[in-house]
C-alpha cells in the first residue's frame, strides 16, 4: 500500500433499495488527517454512504477502500479487524440504556482487547474527560441530556483511538450552542490527534467549521465538492442555495 493512498476511497458506488436508487455512481477520496463533510437534504444517501464505508452495507456496484483495502471483499474476520481502527458515532448516539455511561464506553475495549479491568477503567475515564463527561462515569444514559448523550457516543467511538472517525449528523436534535461544542470537539480531535473525519450533516455552519473538503449529494449523486468557499460560489444553483441556507435544506 502506498503511503500516499487516501484514508478512504469511494469508487463509483451505487446502491438500490427496491425501486429506489439511493446512491448513483458516487466517488470521492478522503486524505489522511483531513475532514470530509458530506452535505445534503434528508433522504439523499448520506447515511447510506457512511454505512458502506464501515461495511454495514455492500454496494450493488463500485467499491470502498480503507487504507487501500477493499471493504466489500473482506470476510467477517478481516472486516472486524479493520473496524478496530474506525470509530462510528451514530446520529442518536445508540447507547445501551441498561448500562452506565462508563460501561458503554468500555464496551469496545472489552470486545476488541484483552486488557485487564483496571486498565480499561483508566482508559474509559481518560476518554470521558476528553469529551467533558468525566463526572458521568456511573450515570445511566436516560439521565443524560441530548448533548451529553452525543458526547458519550463520541467517547465510545474514540476509546480505541481510531485513525478514522465516521460521524452521522453530529448536530441533529441539538441546540445551536451544544452543536457548536460538538463541532469544536471534532475539530480539536482532527487538529490534535490527526484523526481522519468523515462527517455526514445537513448543518452548513458546522460543516464550515469542521470540513477541509465539503461535498453535496442530491438524489444519490455527488453534484459538487471543494472547500466551503468554492461551494458557496458554485455554478450549480442547488449547491449555492444549500450553502447559503443555515438550515441546510431541511425546510
JSON list of C-alpha atoms in Angstrom, two decimals:
[
{"chain": "A", "resi": 1, "resn": "UNK", "atom": "CA", "xyz": [0.00, 0.00, 0.00]},
{"chain": "A", "resi": 2, "resn": "UNK", "atom": "CA", "xyz": [1.34, 3.43, -0.95]},
{"chain": "A", "resi": 3, "resn": "UNK", "atom": "CA", "xyz": [1.83, 5.83, 1.97]},
{"chain": "A", "resi": 4, "resn": "UNK", "atom": "CA", "xyz": [0.08, 8.44, -0.18]},
{"chain": "A", "resi": 5, "resn": "UNK", "atom": "CA", "xyz": [-3.06, 6.32, -0.61]},
{"chain": "A", "resi": 6, "resn": "UNK", "atom": "CA", "xyz": [-6.16, 8.07, 0.77]},
{"chain": "A", "resi": 7, "resn": "UNK", "atom": "CA", "xyz": [-7.58, 7.01, 4.11]},
{"chain": "A", "resi": 8, "resn": "UNK", "atom": "CA", "xyz": [-10.92, 6.44, 2.37]},
{"chain": "A", "resi": 9, "resn": "UNK", "atom": "CA", "xyz": [-11.63, 5.95, -1.31]},
{"chain": "A", "resi": 10, "resn": "UNK", "atom": "CA", "xyz": [-15.17, 5.57, -2.63]},
{"chain": "A", "resi": 11, "resn": "UNK", "atom": "CA", "xyz": [-15.27, 4.48, -6.27]},
{"chain": "A", "resi": 12, "resn": "UNK", "atom": "CA", "xyz": [-18.42, 4.57, -8.42]},
{"chain": "A", "resi": 13, "resn": "UNK", "atom": "CA", "xyz": [-20.62, 3.49, -5.52]},
{"chain": "A", "resi": 14, "resn": "UNK", "atom": "CA", "xyz": [-24.22, 2.59, -6.35]},
{"chain": "A", "resi": 15, "resn": "UNK", "atom": "CA", "xyz": [-26.96, 1.14, -4.17]},
{"chain": "A", "resi": 16, "resn": "UNK", "atom": "CA", "xyz": [-30.63, 0.40, -4.79]},
{"chain": "A", "resi": 17, "resn": "UNK", "atom": "CA", "xyz": [-33.33, -0.47, -2.26]},
{"chain": "A", "resi": 18, "resn": "UNK", "atom": "CA", "xyz": [-36.35, -1.87, -4.10]},
{"chain": "A", "resi": 19, "resn": "UNK", "atom": "CA", "xyz": [-37.26, 0.56, -6.87]},
{"chain": "A", "resi": 20, "resn": "UNK", "atom": "CA", "xyz": [-35.28, 3.46, -5.36]},
{"chain": "A", "resi": 21, "resn": "UNK", "atom": "CA", "xyz": [-31.70, 4.13, -6.42]},
{"chain": "A", "resi": 22, "resn": "UNK", "atom": "CA", "xyz": [-30.24, 5.63, -3.24]},
{"chain": "A", "resi": 23, "resn": "UNK", "atom": "CA", "xyz": [-26.65, 6.03, -4.45]},
{"chain": "A", "resi": 24, "resn": "UNK", "atom": "CA", "xyz": [-25.78, 6.58, -8.10]},
{"chain": "A", "resi": 25, "resn": "UNK", "atom": "CA", "xyz": [-22.10, 6.36, -9.14]},
{"chain": "A", "resi": 26, "resn": "UNK", "atom": "CA", "xyz": [-20.69, 8.23, -6.11]},
{"chain": "A", "resi": 27, "resn": "UNK", "atom": "CA", "xyz": [-16.89, 8.72, -5.97]},
{"chain": "A", "resi": 28, "resn": "UNK", "atom": "CA", "xyz": [-14.62, 10.67, -3.62]},
{"chain": "A", "resi": 29, "resn": "UNK", "atom": "CA", "xyz": [-11.33, 10.42, -1.70]},
{"chain": "A", "resi": 30, "resn": "UNK", "atom": "CA", "xyz": [-10.58, 11.45, 1.89]},
{"chain": "A", "resi": 31, "resn": "UNK", "atom": "CA", "xyz": [-6.93, 12.20, 2.63]},
{"chain": "A", "resi": 32, "resn": "UNK", "atom": "CA", "xyz": [-5.38, 11.15, 5.93]},
{"chain": "A", "resi": 33, "resn": "UNK", "atom": "CA", "xyz": [-5.69, 13.65, 8.74]},
{"chain": "A", "resi": 34, "resn": "UNK", "atom": "CA", "xyz": [-8.36, 15.71, 6.98]},
{"chain": "A", "resi": 35, "resn": "UNK", "atom": "CA", "xyz": [-12.07, 16.24, 7.49]},
{"chain": "A", "resi": 36, "resn": "UNK", "atom": "CA", "xyz": [-14.58, 15.43, 4.75]},
{"chain": "A", "resi": 37, "resn": "UNK", "atom": "CA", "xyz": [-18.16, 16.63, 5.21]},
{"chain": "A", "resi": 38, "resn": "UNK", "atom": "CA", "xyz": [-20.93, 15.09, 3.13]},
{"chain": "A", "resi": 39, "resn": "UNK", "atom": "CA", "xyz": [-23.84, 17.51, 2.91]},
{"chain": "A", "resi": 40, "resn": "UNK", "atom": "CA", "xyz": [-27.35, 17.02, 1.62]},
{"chain": "A", "resi": 41, "resn": "UNK", "atom": "CA", "xyz": [-31.03, 17.07, 2.40]},
{"chain": "A", "resi": 42, "resn": "UNK", "atom": "CA", "xyz": [-32.69, 14.22, 4.30]},
{"chain": "A", "resi": 43, "resn": "UNK", "atom": "CA", "xyz": [-33.04, 11.03, 2.29]},
{"chain": "A", "resi": 44, "resn": "UNK", "atom": "CA", "xyz": [-30.34, 11.83, -0.26]},
{"chain": "A", "resi": 45, "resn": "UNK", "atom": "CA", "xyz": [-28.00, 8.93, 0.59]},
{"chain": "A", "resi": 46, "resn": "UNK", "atom": "CA", "xyz": [-25.63, 10.47, 3.13]},
{"chain": "A", "resi": 47, "resn": "UNK", "atom": "CA", "xyz": [-26.04, 7.92, 5.92]},
{"chain": "A", "resi": 48, "resn": "UNK", "atom": "CA", "xyz": [-26.14, 5.05, 3.41]},
{"chain": "A", "resi": 49, "resn": "UNK", "atom": "CA", "xyz": [-22.71, 6.18, 2.22]},
{"chain": "A", "resi": 50, "resn": "UNK", "atom": "CA", "xyz": [-21.36, 6.00, 5.79]},
{"chain": "A", "resi": 51, "resn": "UNK", "atom": "CA", "xyz": [-22.77, 2.50, 6.24]},
{"chain": "A", "resi": 52, "resn": "UNK", "atom": "CA", "xyz": [-20.90, 1.38, 3.12]},
{"chain": "A", "resi": 53, "resn": "UNK", "atom": "CA", "xyz": [-17.65, 2.85, 4.43]},
{"chain": "A", "resi": 54, "resn": "UNK", "atom": "CA", "xyz": [-17.86, 0.82, 7.64]},
{"chain": "A", "resi": 55, "resn": "UNK", "atom": "CA", "xyz": [-19.12, -2.29, 5.84]},
{"chain": "A", "resi": 56, "resn": "UNK", "atom": "CA", "xyz": [-22.65, -2.42, 7.23]},
{"chain": "A", "resi": 57, "resn": "UNK", "atom": "CA", "xyz": [-23.92, -2.41, 3.63]},
{"chain": "A", "resi": 58, "resn": "UNK", "atom": "CA", "xyz": [-22.45, -3.96, 0.49]},
{"chain": "A", "resi": 59, "resn": "UNK", "atom": "CA", "xyz": [-22.64, -2.00, -2.77]},
{"chain": "A", "resi": 60, "resn": "UNK", "atom": "CA", "xyz": [-24.57, -3.08, -5.83]},
{"chain": "A", "resi": 61, "resn": "UNK", "atom": "CA", "xyz": [-21.75, -1.60, -7.88]},
{"chain": "A", "resi": 62, "resn": "UNK", "atom": "CA", "xyz": [-18.47, 0.13, -7.13]},
{"chain": "A", "resi": 63, "resn": "UNK", "atom": "CA", "xyz": [-16.25, -0.31, -4.09]},
{"chain": "A", "resi": 64, "resn": "UNK", "atom": "CA", "xyz": [-14.98, 1.28, -0.87]},
{"chain": "A", "resi": 65, "resn": "UNK", "atom": "CA", "xyz": [-11.32, 1.12, 0.16]},
{"chain": "A", "resi": 66, "resn": "UNK", "atom": "CA", "xyz": [-9.94, 1.88, 3.62]},
{"chain": "A", "resi": 67, "resn": "UNK", "atom": "CA", "xyz": [-6.16, 2.41, 3.54]},
{"chain": "A", "resi": 68, "resn": "UNK", "atom": "CA", "xyz": [-6.13, 0.71, 0.15]},
{"chain": "A", "resi": 69, "resn": "UNK", "atom": "CA", "xyz": [-8.11, -2.37, 1.30]},
{"chain": "A", "resi": 70, "resn": "UNK", "atom": "CA", "xyz": [-11.47, -3.10, -0.28]},
{"chain": "A", "resi": 71, "resn": "UNK", "atom": "CA", "xyz": [-14.15, -3.39, 2.39]},
{"chain": "A", "resi": 72, "resn": "UNK", "atom": "CA", "xyz": [-16.63, -5.31, 0.25]},
{"chain": "A", "resi": 73, "resn": "UNK", "atom": "CA", "xyz": [-14.13, -8.09, -0.47]},
{"chain": "A", "resi": 74, "resn": "UNK", "atom": "CA", "xyz": [-13.38, -8.83, 3.20]},
{"chain": "A", "resi": 75, "resn": "UNK", "atom": "CA", "xyz": [-14.61, -11.79, 5.21]},
{"chain": "A", "resi": 76, "resn": "UNK", "atom": "CA", "xyz": [-16.05, -11.26, 8.68]},
{"chain": "A", "resi": 77, "resn": "UNK", "atom": "CA", "xyz": [-12.72, -11.65, 10.49]},
{"chain": "A", "resi": 78, "resn": "UNK", "atom": "CA", "xyz": [-10.88, -9.19, 8.24]},
{"chain": "A", "resi": 79, "resn": "UNK", "atom": "CA", "xyz": [-13.72, -6.69, 8.46]},
{"chain": "A", "resi": 80, "resn": "UNK", "atom": "CA", "xyz": [-13.77, -6.94, 12.25]},
{"chain": "A", "resi": 81, "resn": "UNK", "atom": "CA", "xyz": [-10.03, -6.30, 12.32]},
{"chain": "A", "resi": 82, "resn": "UNK", "atom": "CA", "xyz": [-10.19, -3.18, 10.16]},
{"chain": "A", "resi": 83, "resn": "UNK", "atom": "CA", "xyz": [-13.12, -1.83, 12.16]},
{"chain": "A", "resi": 84, "resn": "UNK", "atom": "CA", "xyz": [-10.88, -1.64, 15.22]},
{"chain": "A", "resi": 85, "resn": "UNK", "atom": "CA", "xyz": [-9.29, 1.38, 13.57]},
{"chain": "A", "resi": 86, "resn": "UNK", "atom": "CA", "xyz": [-12.64, 3.02, 12.77]},
{"chain": "A", "resi": 87, "resn": "UNK", "atom": "CA", "xyz": [-14.89, 4.87, 15.20]},
{"chain": "A", "resi": 88, "resn": "UNK", "atom": "CA", "xyz": [-18.58, 5.37, 14.39]},
{"chain": "A", "resi": 89, "resn": "UNK", "atom": "CA", "xyz": [-20.78, 7.99, 16.05]},
{"chain": "A", "resi": 90, "resn": "UNK", "atom": "CA", "xyz": [-24.44, 7.23, 15.40]},
{"chain": "A", "resi": 91, "resn": "UNK", "atom": "CA", "xyz": [-26.97, 10.01, 14.88]},
{"chain": "A", "resi": 92, "resn": "UNK", "atom": "CA", "xyz": [-28.90, 9.11, 18.05]},
{"chain": "A", "resi": 93, "resn": "UNK", "atom": "CA", "xyz": [-25.74, 8.04, 19.96]},
{"chain": "A", "resi": 94, "resn": "UNK", "atom": "CA", "xyz": [-27.09, 4.43, 20.14]},
{"chain": "A", "resi": 95, "resn": "UNK", "atom": "CA", "xyz": [-26.08, 3.96, 23.77]},
{"chain": "A", "resi": 96, "resn": "UNK", "atom": "CA", "xyz": [-27.06, 0.82, 25.67]},
{"chain": "A", "resi": 97, "resn": "UNK", "atom": "CA", "xyz": [-29.68, 2.16, 28.09]},
{"chain": "A", "resi": 98, "resn": "UNK", "atom": "CA", "xyz": [-29.35, -0.69, 30.60]},
{"chain": "A", "resi": 99, "resn": "UNK", "atom": "CA", "xyz": [-25.71, 0.02, 31.50]},
{"chain": "A", "resi": 100, "resn": "UNK", "atom": "CA", "xyz": [-23.86, 3.09, 32.75]},
{"chain": "A", "resi": 101, "resn": "UNK", "atom": "CA", "xyz": [-22.02, 5.62, 30.61]},
{"chain": "A", "resi": 102, "resn": "UNK", "atom": "CA", "xyz": [-18.71, 4.15, 31.75]},
{"chain": "A", "resi": 103, "resn": "UNK", "atom": "CA", "xyz": [-19.80, 0.64, 30.79]},
{"chain": "A", "resi": 104, "resn": "UNK", "atom": "CA", "xyz": [-20.97, 1.91, 27.39]},
{"chain": "A", "resi": 105, "resn": "UNK", "atom": "CA", "xyz": [-17.57, 3.44, 26.70]},
{"chain": "A", "resi": 106, "resn": "UNK", "atom": "CA", "xyz": [-15.80, 0.31, 27.98]},
{"chain": "A", "resi": 107, "resn": "UNK", "atom": "CA", "xyz": [-17.78, -1.95, 25.64]},
{"chain": "A", "resi": 108, "resn": "UNK", "atom": "CA", "xyz": [-15.40, -1.71, 22.62]},
{"chain": "A", "resi": 109, "resn": "UNK", "atom": "CA", "xyz": [-12.38, -2.35, 24.86]},
{"chain": "A", "resi": 110, "resn": "UNK", "atom": "CA", "xyz": [-13.95, -5.47, 26.34]},
{"chain": "A", "resi": 111, "resn": "UNK", "atom": "CA", "xyz": [-14.93, -6.69, 22.88]},
{"chain": "A", "resi": 112, "resn": "UNK", "atom": "CA", "xyz": [-11.71, -5.97, 20.99]},
{"chain": "A", "resi": 113, "resn": "UNK", "atom": "CA", "xyz": [-8.92, -6.17, 23.59]},
{"chain": "A", "resi": 114, "resn": "UNK", "atom": "CA", "xyz": [-7.77, -8.47, 26.39]},
{"chain": "A", "resi": 115, "resn": "UNK", "atom": "CA", "xyz": [-6.99, -5.59, 28.72]},
{"chain": "A", "resi": 116, "resn": "UNK", "atom": "CA", "xyz": [-7.48, -6.08, 32.47]},
{"chain": "A", "resi": 117, "resn": "UNK", "atom": "CA", "xyz": [-10.35, -4.23, 34.09]},
{"chain": "A", "resi": 118, "resn": "UNK", "atom": "CA", "xyz": [-8.15, -1.69, 35.86]},
{"chain": "A", "resi": 119, "resn": "UNK", "atom": "CA", "xyz": [-6.55, -0.63, 32.57]},
{"chain": "A", "resi": 120, "resn": "UNK", "atom": "CA", "xyz": [-9.99, -0.43, 30.91]},
{"chain": "A", "resi": 121, "resn": "UNK", "atom": "CA", "xyz": [-11.27, 1.80, 33.72]},
{"chain": "A", "resi": 122, "resn": "UNK", "atom": "CA", "xyz": [-8.33, 4.19, 33.33]},
{"chain": "A", "resi": 123, "resn": "UNK", "atom": "CA", "xyz": [-8.80, 4.45, 29.57]},
{"chain": "A", "resi": 124, "resn": "UNK", "atom": "CA", "xyz": [-12.55, 4.99, 29.90]},
{"chain": "A", "resi": 125, "resn": "UNK", "atom": "CA", "xyz": [-12.07, 7.80, 32.41]},
{"chain": "A", "resi": 126, "resn": "UNK", "atom": "CA", "xyz": [-9.43, 9.43, 30.18]},
{"chain": "A", "resi": 127, "resn": "UNK", "atom": "CA", "xyz": [-11.78, 9.32, 27.20]},
{"chain": "A", "resi": 128, "resn": "UNK", "atom": "CA", "xyz": [-14.75, 10.66, 29.15]},
{"chain": "A", "resi": 129, "resn": "UNK", "atom": "CA", "xyz": [-12.57, 13.52, 30.36]},
{"chain": "A", "resi": 130, "resn": "UNK", "atom": "CA", "xyz": [-11.63, 14.24, 26.74]},
{"chain": "A", "resi": 131, "resn": "UNK", "atom": "CA", "xyz": [-15.30, 14.92, 25.90]},
{"chain": "A", "resi": 132, "resn": "UNK", "atom": "CA", "xyz": [-16.15, 16.68, 29.17]},
{"chain": "A", "resi": 133, "resn": "UNK", "atom": "CA", "xyz": [-18.06, 13.80, 30.82]},
{"chain": "A", "resi": 134, "resn": "UNK", "atom": "CA", "xyz": [-15.58, 12.74, 33.49]},
{"chain": "A", "resi": 135, "resn": "UNK", "atom": "CA", "xyz": [-18.26, 13.17, 36.18]},
{"chain": "A", "resi": 136, "resn": "UNK", "atom": "CA", "xyz": [-20.75, 10.89, 34.38]},
{"chain": "A", "resi": 137, "resn": "UNK", "atom": "CA", "xyz": [-18.93, 7.54, 34.67]},
{"chain": "A", "resi": 138, "resn": "UNK", "atom": "CA", "xyz": [-21.69, 5.97, 36.78]},
{"chain": "A", "resi": 139, "resn": "UNK", "atom": "CA", "xyz": [-24.60, 7.86, 35.19]},
{"chain": "A", "resi": 140, "resn": "UNK", "atom": "CA", "xyz": [-27.28, 5.98, 33.27]},
{"chain": "A", "resi": 141, "resn": "UNK", "atom": "CA", "xyz": [-27.87, 7.16, 29.67]},
{"chain": "A", "resi": 142, "resn": "UNK", "atom": "CA", "xyz": [-31.51, 8.01, 30.43]},
{"chain": "A", "resi": 143, "resn": "UNK", "atom": "CA", "xyz": [-30.27, 10.70, 32.82]},
{"chain": "A", "resi": 144, "resn": "UNK", "atom": "CA", "xyz": [-28.18, 12.48, 30.18]},
{"chain": "A", "resi": 145, "resn": "UNK", "atom": "CA", "xyz": [-29.22, 15.44, 28.07]},
{"chain": "A", "resi": 146, "resn": "UNK", "atom": "CA", "xyz": [-29.18, 15.11, 24.29]},
{"chain": "A", "resi": 147, "resn": "UNK", "atom": "CA", "xyz": [-25.81, 16.83, 24.04]},
{"chain": "A", "resi": 148, "resn": "UNK", "atom": "CA", "xyz": [-24.33, 14.65, 26.77]},
{"chain": "A", "resi": 149, "resn": "UNK", "atom": "CA", "xyz": [-25.60, 11.50, 25.02]},
{"chain": "A", "resi": 150, "resn": "UNK", "atom": "CA", "xyz": [-23.87, 12.67, 21.85]},
{"chain": "A", "resi": 151, "resn": "UNK", "atom": "CA", "xyz": [-20.65, 13.23, 23.82]},
{"chain": "A", "resi": 152, "resn": "UNK", "atom": "CA", "xyz": [-20.94, 9.76, 25.37]},
{"chain": "A", "resi": 153, "resn": "UNK", "atom": "CA", "xyz": [-21.39, 8.25, 21.92]},
{"chain": "A", "resi": 154, "resn": "UNK", "atom": "CA", "xyz": [-18.32, 10.15, 20.77]},
{"chain": "A", "resi": 155, "resn": "UNK", "atom": "CA", "xyz": [-16.34, 8.85, 23.75]},
{"chain": "A", "resi": 156, "resn": "UNK", "atom": "CA", "xyz": [-17.29, 5.26, 22.93]},
{"chain": "A", "resi": 157, "resn": "UNK", "atom": "CA", "xyz": [-16.17, 5.81, 19.32]},
{"chain": "A", "resi": 158, "resn": "UNK", "atom": "CA", "xyz": [-12.84, 7.28, 20.48]},
{"chain": "A", "resi": 159, "resn": "UNK", "atom": "CA", "xyz": [-11.91, 4.82, 23.21]},
{"chain": "A", "resi": 160, "resn": "UNK", "atom": "CA", "xyz": [-9.91, 2.58, 20.84]},
{"chain": "A", "resi": 161, "resn": "UNK", "atom": "CA", "xyz": [-8.09, 5.66, 19.49]},
{"chain": "A", "resi": 162, "resn": "UNK", "atom": "CA", "xyz": [-9.25, 5.19, 15.89]},
{"chain": "A", "resi": 163, "resn": "UNK", "atom": "CA", "xyz": [-7.37, 6.67, 12.95]},
{"chain": "A", "resi": 164, "resn": "UNK", "atom": "CA", "xyz": [-10.69, 7.18, 11.14]},
{"chain": "A", "resi": 165, "resn": "UNK", "atom": "CA", "xyz": [-13.88, 8.55, 12.69]},
{"chain": "A", "resi": 166, "resn": "UNK", "atom": "CA", "xyz": [-17.26, 8.41, 10.95]},
{"chain": "A", "resi": 167, "resn": "UNK", "atom": "CA", "xyz": [-19.91, 10.75, 12.35]},
{"chain": "A", "resi": 168, "resn": "UNK", "atom": "CA", "xyz": [-23.59, 10.69, 11.39]},
{"chain": "A", "resi": 169, "resn": "UNK", "atom": "CA", "xyz": [-25.34, 14.05, 11.92]},
{"chain": "A", "resi": 170, "resn": "UNK", "atom": "CA", "xyz": [-23.34, 15.38, 14.90]},
{"chain": "A", "resi": 171, "resn": "UNK", "atom": "CA", "xyz": [-25.68, 18.33, 15.44]},
{"chain": "A", "resi": 172, "resn": "UNK", "atom": "CA", "xyz": [-29.01, 16.52, 14.97]},
{"chain": "A", "resi": 173, "resn": "UNK", "atom": "CA", "xyz": [-31.63, 17.49, 17.61]},
{"chain": "A", "resi": 174, "resn": "UNK", "atom": "CA", "xyz": [-29.15, 19.72, 19.45]},
{"chain": "A", "resi": 175, "resn": "UNK", "atom": "CA", "xyz": [-29.48, 23.40, 20.29]},
{"chain": "A", "resi": 176, "resn": "UNK", "atom": "CA", "xyz": [-27.04, 25.68, 18.41]},
{"chain": "A", "resi": 177, "resn": "UNK", "atom": "CA", "xyz": [-24.69, 26.15, 21.37]},
{"chain": "A", "resi": 178, "resn": "UNK", "atom": "CA", "xyz": [-24.38, 22.42, 22.08]},
{"chain": "A", "resi": 179, "resn": "UNK", "atom": "CA", "xyz": [-23.98, 21.69, 18.37]},
{"chain": "A", "resi": 180, "resn": "UNK", "atom": "CA", "xyz": [-21.12, 24.19, 18.26]},
{"chain": "A", "resi": 181, "resn": "UNK", "atom": "CA", "xyz": [-19.44, 22.46, 21.23]},
{"chain": "A", "resi": 182, "resn": "UNK", "atom": "CA", "xyz": [-19.65, 19.07, 19.48]},
{"chain": "A", "resi": 183, "resn": "UNK", "atom": "CA", "xyz": [-18.21, 20.56, 16.29]},
{"chain": "A", "resi": 184, "resn": "UNK", "atom": "CA", "xyz": [-15.34, 22.08, 18.25]},
{"chain": "A", "resi": 185, "resn": "UNK", "atom": "CA", "xyz": [-14.61, 18.69, 19.84]},
{"chain": "A", "resi": 186, "resn": "UNK", "atom": "CA", "xyz": [-14.40, 17.12, 16.38]},
{"chain": "A", "resi": 187, "resn": "UNK", "atom": "CA", "xyz": [-12.19, 19.92, 15.09]},
{"chain": "A", "resi": 188, "resn": "UNK", "atom": "CA", "xyz": [-9.88, 19.59, 18.09]},
{"chain": "A", "resi": 189, "resn": "UNK", "atom": "CA", "xyz": [-9.67, 15.84, 17.53]},
{"chain": "A", "resi": 190, "resn": "UNK", "atom": "CA", "xyz": [-8.51, 16.33, 13.95]},
{"chain": "A", "resi": 191, "resn": "UNK", "atom": "CA", "xyz": [-6.01, 19.05, 14.85]},
{"chain": "A", "resi": 192, "resn": "UNK", "atom": "CA", "xyz": [-4.60, 17.44, 18.00]},
{"chain": "A", "resi": 193, "resn": "UNK", "atom": "CA", "xyz": [-4.64, 13.73, 17.13]},
{"chain": "A", "resi": 194, "resn": "UNK", "atom": "CA", "xyz": [-4.57, 13.85, 13.33]},
{"chain": "A", "resi": 195, "resn": "UNK", "atom": "CA", "xyz": [-7.76, 11.80, 13.14]},
{"chain": "A", "resi": 196, "resn": "UNK", "atom": "CA", "xyz": [-9.38, 11.49, 9.71]},
{"chain": "A", "resi": 197, "resn": "UNK", "atom": "CA", "xyz": [-13.03, 12.55, 9.85]},
{"chain": "A", "resi": 198, "resn": "UNK", "atom": "CA", "xyz": [-15.93, 11.68, 7.57]},
{"chain": "A", "resi": 199, "resn": "UNK", "atom": "CA", "xyz": [-18.96, 13.65, 8.74]},
{"chain": "A", "resi": 200, "resn": "UNK", "atom": "CA", "xyz": [-22.48, 13.40, 7.34]},
{"chain": "A", "resi": 201, "resn": "UNK", "atom": "CA", "xyz": [-24.54, 16.51, 8.05]},
{"chain": "A", "resi": 202, "resn": "UNK", "atom": "CA", "xyz": [-27.11, 18.99, 6.80]},
{"chain": "A", "resi": 203, "resn": "UNK", "atom": "CA", "xyz": [-25.64, 21.64, 9.15]},
{"chain": "A", "resi": 204, "resn": "UNK", "atom": "CA", "xyz": [-23.80, 24.04, 6.81]},
{"chain": "A", "resi": 205, "resn": "UNK", "atom": "CA", "xyz": [-22.27, 26.24, 9.56]},
{"chain": "A", "resi": 206, "resn": "UNK", "atom": "CA", "xyz": [-20.99, 23.11, 11.31]},
{"chain": "A", "resi": 207, "resn": "UNK", "atom": "CA", "xyz": [-19.52, 21.80, 8.07]},
{"chain": "A", "resi": 208, "resn": "UNK", "atom": "CA", "xyz": [-17.77, 25.13, 7.51]},
{"chain": "A", "resi": 209, "resn": "UNK", "atom": "CA", "xyz": [-16.24, 24.79, 10.99]},
{"chain": "A", "resi": 210, "resn": "UNK", "atom": "CA", "xyz": [-15.12, 21.17, 10.63]},
{"chain": "A", "resi": 211, "resn": "UNK", "atom": "CA", "xyz": [-14.56, 20.48, 6.96]},
{"chain": "A", "resi": 212, "resn": "UNK", "atom": "CA", "xyz": [-11.44, 20.73, 4.84]},
{"chain": "A", "resi": 213, "resn": "UNK", "atom": "CA", "xyz": [-13.46, 19.37, 1.91]},
{"chain": "A", "resi": 214, "resn": "UNK", "atom": "CA", "xyz": [-17.23, 19.60, 1.60]},
{"chain": "A", "resi": 215, "resn": "UNK", "atom": "CA", "xyz": [-19.34, 17.63, -0.87]},
{"chain": "A", "resi": 216, "resn": "UNK", "atom": "CA", "xyz": [-23.02, 17.91, -1.70]},
{"chain": "A", "resi": 217, "resn": "UNK", "atom": "CA", "xyz": [-25.10, 14.86, -2.57]},
{"chain": "A", "resi": 218, "resn": "UNK", "atom": "CA", "xyz": [-28.57, 15.13, -4.10]},
{"chain": "A", "resi": 219, "resn": "UNK", "atom": "CA", "xyz": [-30.85, 12.28, -5.12]},
{"chain": "A", "resi": 220, "resn": "UNK", "atom": "CA", "xyz": [-27.99, 9.84, -4.72]},
{"chain": "A", "resi": 221, "resn": "UNK", "atom": "CA", "xyz": [-25.50, 11.70, -6.91]},
{"chain": "A", "resi": 222, "resn": "UNK", "atom": "CA", "xyz": [-22.48, 13.74, -5.81]},
{"chain": "A", "resi": 223, "resn": "UNK", "atom": "CA", "xyz": [-23.06, 17.07, -7.53]},
{"chain": "A", "resi": 224, "resn": "UNK", "atom": "CA", "xyz": [-20.20, 19.20, -6.14]},
{"chain": "A", "resi": 225, "resn": "UNK", "atom": "CA", "xyz": [-17.12, 19.07, -3.90]},
{"chain": "A", "resi": 226, "resn": "UNK", "atom": "CA", "xyz": [-14.48, 21.51, -2.74]},
{"chain": "A", "resi": 227, "resn": "UNK", "atom": "CA", "xyz": [-13.81, 23.99, 0.03]},
{"chain": "A", "resi": 228, "resn": "UNK", "atom": "CA", "xyz": [-16.69, 25.82, 1.66]},
{"chain": "A", "resi": 229, "resn": "UNK", "atom": "CA", "xyz": [-15.84, 28.98, -0.29]},
{"chain": "A", "resi": 230, "resn": "UNK", "atom": "CA", "xyz": [-15.68, 27.05, -3.57]},
{"chain": "A", "resi": 231, "resn": "UNK", "atom": "CA", "xyz": [-19.10, 25.53, -2.98]},
{"chain": "A", "resi": 232, "resn": "UNK", "atom": "CA", "xyz": [-20.57, 28.89, -1.97]},
{"chain": "A", "resi": 233, "resn": "UNK", "atom": "CA", "xyz": [-19.60, 30.27, -5.40]},
{"chain": "A", "resi": 234, "resn": "UNK", "atom": "CA", "xyz": [-20.60, 27.12, -7.32]},
{"chain": "A", "resi": 235, "resn": "UNK", "atom": "CA", "xyz": [-22.29, 27.42, -10.70]},
{"chain": "A", "resi": 236, "resn": "UNK", "atom": "CA", "xyz": [-24.81, 24.80, -9.55]},
{"chain": "A", "resi": 237, "resn": "UNK", "atom": "CA", "xyz": [-27.90, 26.64, -8.23]},
{"chain": "A", "resi": 238, "resn": "UNK", "atom": "CA", "xyz": [-28.85, 23.93, -5.72]},
{"chain": "A", "resi": 239, "resn": "UNK", "atom": "CA", "xyz": [-25.34, 23.91, -4.24]},
{"chain": "A", "resi": 240, "resn": "UNK", "atom": "CA", "xyz": [-25.25, 27.69, -3.98]},
{"chain": "A", "resi": 241, "resn": "UNK", "atom": "CA", "xyz": [-28.69, 27.77, -2.35]},
{"chain": "A", "resi": 242, "resn": "UNK", "atom": "CA", "xyz": [-27.79, 24.98, 0.06]},
{"chain": "A", "resi": 243, "resn": "UNK", "atom": "CA", "xyz": [-24.59, 26.71, 1.19]},
{"chain": "A", "resi": 244, "resn": "UNK", "atom": "CA", "xyz": [-26.47, 29.98, 1.77]},
{"chain": "A", "resi": 245, "resn": "UNK", "atom": "CA", "xyz": [-29.11, 28.29, 3.93]},
{"chain": "A", "resi": 246, "resn": "UNK", "atom": "CA", "xyz": [-28.11, 27.76, 7.56]},
{"chain": "A", "resi": 247, "resn": "UNK", "atom": "CA", "xyz": [-30.81, 25.10, 7.88]},
{"chain": "A", "resi": 248, "resn": "UNK", "atom": "CA", "xyz": [-29.08, 23.09, 5.16]},
{"chain": "A", "resi": 249, "resn": "UNK", "atom": "CA", "xyz": [-32.22, 22.50, 3.11]},
{"chain": "A", "resi": 250, "resn": "UNK", "atom": "CA", "xyz": [-34.25, 20.91, 5.91]},
{"chain": "A", "resi": 251, "resn": "UNK", "atom": "CA", "xyz": [-37.20, 23.23, 5.36]}
]
